[in-house]
Amino acid sequence: MKPKPRINIIMWRFMGSRLTSSTRCMSTSTKALCRFGWWDRVSPAAKDPITGVTEAFLADTNPHKINLGVGAYRDDEGKPVVLQCCDFVRNVGRESNATAVGSKLVEESVKLAYGKDANVVKEGTFAGLQALSGTGACRLFAEFQRRFHPESPIYFPDPTWSNHPNIWRDAQVPVRTFQYYHPVSKGLNFAALMDDIKNAPDASFFLLHPCAHNPTGVDPTAEQWREISYQFKVKSHFPFFDVAYQGFASGDLDMDAQAIRIFLEDGHLIGCAQSFAKNMGLYGHRVGCLSVLCADAKQAVAVQSQLQQIARAMYSNPPIHGLLLVSTILSDPETKALWVKEVKVMANRIQQMRSTLRESLEKLASPLNWEHITNQVGMFCFSGLTADQVDRLVREFHIYLTRDGRMRYIYF
Amino acid sequence: MTSTSTMLSLASAPPTASLSVHENLKGRLKLGGGSLSFNKEKANPFINTKSFSRISMVAAVKVSRFEGVTMAPPDPILGVSEAFKADNDEKKLNLGVGAYRTEELQPYVLDVVKKAENLMVERGENKEYLPIEGLAAFNKVTAELLFGASNPVIKEQRVATVQGLSGTGSLRLAAALIERYFPGAKVLISSPTWGNHKNIFNDARVPWSEYRYYDPKTVGLDFDGMIADIKAAPEGSFVLLHGCAHNPAGIDPTPEQWEKIADVIQEKNHIPFFDVAYQGFASGSLDADAGSVRLFAARGMELLVAQSYSKNLGLYAERIGAINVVCTSADAAARVKSQLKRLARPMYSNPPIHGAKIVANVVGDPNLFNEWKAEMEMMAGRIKNVRKKLFDSLSAKDKSGKDWSFILKQIGMFSFTGLNKAQSDNMTNKWHVYMTKDGRISLAGLSLAKCEYLADAIIDSFHNVS
């Protein structure tokens, strides 16, 4: 190593203009080697609004602290739950063929979403790929959408899961919203929703939550879904379903897929992102599935090949452990039956929490209306708390939740 | 561009490819009360315009939004395994994917991995989300394995480490970081290189160009060409280097050559970007194989390193690796880490847990770590034995006097045979030997028992096919 002062030419490409200057580098150490600060321009990223809550919670030393931030199911003692059906399949075959496992997972996932007797399932007119849970499935679709419809934006309900806009933006797809939540009634703003669907340009891409809307917990009724589906046909819109809570809304897997089945009946060629993070408690394993319905089996093969190519340049193949668990559970009738039961238990507990919370608030003679707590569906309560009120809950009471007022139901 | 590079770029369209001009088609199709309009994008390489004319004839049937989707070509590497599976000939041999096989040509789950997994099952750990940056215990041990626990970069906390989805996922995160913070900066990749590198940079919208690396005449490193091309690149380019056991060539620079490469990179203010997929597999020693990375770090340079545990811990399907960014200060490292997280969140939210726990348990436990080192030596040793046997078979059978010693000189899992596409096709079509079209064979998929058969195939293809 030859210590010597170096002349640096600094290029400010980052600023879009070229500003060249030469500076004699000041060496502050006896090593006298000048290091060009490549990362000087990198500013700290804002904390993720959801996972940032957990980070703050973990750093808090108060013994009474509670974490209502991340959507992860907990038991009555506030502990994470490993489902029994997953326990059974722990020592699943190590030498499994990854491709076969992946196909099995897709086959079973698709049956779960569309119904095992659905035509698309029987005829195989869909492209399906295992994905990195819900996020990964959405990202694959976003990249695929941009590749083949580069000018088309995506419409999200307002509000939606905070990561949705990040996903489509990083895939370079323009992002729009349609009206959804009515803050005064704390319910669905159906008329405005229908207007926005009608006013959007024909053949737009829409992201829909088929059940247990995140973060509001507000879902359309079956009748409303039928109207939405009809209008989608009139406008030739593309429906993309983000299915993160199948089983968690009503406790019944088929019931929770009702919206999807309505759209299928109406002949839509939909897309669907499925996550097994919550309903199988496999959060950390990143298991999900992306499916895209196609006009025929031949097109399905073409679409699948493109999806595989997108995945290959992102992570090559998905992690096998979670895939093995899910495909085994879904394809073994006994284990699957056990799972269905466990999902019902989880959903019931959440419904119980909702009732208990509402009763407790009403008993405290709160002047406010707390009906929405039991009207809303799924893992979250959209409390209606403002950002300032949330900050106060964190500061004074060590209760952690996201600043949009979304709380997860856990032990109380 | 050499023919090998062209083959490797089959799977994706290079950004500078010239495309035929598509007609700007604007069709209106009535469906029910609404209408569909197709606005053709000029020069989009993925859309097939021809099929649109069919749609107007079948207006009554469900029309997919994805009518224009063409069939993507099979992946040049993974596609080989697919073809191999479809072959019924009993003599078939799969030398395609770089996955280690035992002498019986079976996949190998390392003993330490089984032990680690049993420990994990006994502990009954939960499956909660990892933080976006991954398992902290894993991030700690992976950086220490790469740089050495007492390395100043570790002690001074100057490394931003984020768990990634094996090598591919880690490379993709780095590519996304480059695209966002160094827009327009190029990545220089070796000619040839791993087939998926170009796909990753293309999809991340990072421009790339090649530097000379493999010299087919000497079947060795074109060192002068490499230095010249790195020098000629615009200042501030990223130089993608294989830390050890170059894939597919199997040729690594010597320590002296590494020093000269570091010199020219510093001179041009480039930033080194290492892909370390074979730490332990090249020489059998985990520390020795990290030599090139440590050499650069010791010079005080900032650098990027993508790691994979697919091969050295046999965790292929678990997708475990990491992206490391060495910065001038701990503050910069913290900022870079936060931005890597911001890129990962919209890609997959958080990385998978299982592989991370295995690595953390193996590397973090002294007994398991020592056992791993022994297994690593055994695997690398088997490959060296296979190289020797293949070389002996070729030398004995080939009477032409051709020098086959490159097989012994090359390092790692692969051998770059020098066979061209037609010859590689002959290997597959006539001899049922599956390999990639660039002439690369994976010695990890070869047994001592099959060396003679392979030698026959190579000699035939080399001499009788052009």
CSV table of C-alpha atoms in Angstrom, one decimal, chain B residues 2 8 22 42 51 92 95 113 118-119 171 181 203 212 226 259 285 288 304 315 323 330 336 339 342 353 408 460:
chain,number,residue,atom,x,y,z
B,2,THR,CA,-18.3,-13.4,-28.6
B,8,LEU,CA,-26.2,-16.0,-22.6
B,22,HIS,CA,-44.1,-1.6,-34.8
B,42,LYS,CA,-43.6,1.4,-30.1
B,51,SER,CA,-52.2,-11.5,-32.5
B,92,LYS,CA,-27.8,-39.3,-19.6
B,95,LEU,CA,-23.8,-31.2,-16.1
B,113,VAL,CA,-27.6,-28.6,8.1
B,118,ASN,CA,-33.0,-30.6,14.4
B,119,LEU,CA,-31.9,-28.0,16.9
B,171,LEU,CA,-27.6,-8.8,-6.5
B,181,TYR,CA,-28.6,6.5,-6.3
B,203,ASP,CA,-34.9,-5.8,-15.1
B,212,ARG,CA,-12.8,-9.0,-21.6
B,226,MET,CA,-9.5,-7.0,-18.6
B,259,GLU,CA,-3.7,-6.1,-6.7
B,285,SER,CA,-10.9,-23.0,2.6
B,288,ALA,CA,-8.7,-18.3,1.5
B,304,LEU,CA,-20.5,-4.1,-2.6
B,315,LEU,CA,-29.1,-24.6,0.9
B,323,ILE,CA,-25.9,-8.0,0.3
B,330,ALA,CA,-20.7,3.8,10.3
B,336,VAL,CA,-27.4,2.7,3.1
B,339,GLN,CA,-32.3,2.5,1.8
B,342,ARG,CA,-36.8,0.6,1.5
B,353,ILE,CA,-36.7,-17.3,7.8
B,408,LEU,CA,-6.8,-29.1,-13.7
B,460,ASP,CA,-16.0,-36.7,-30.2
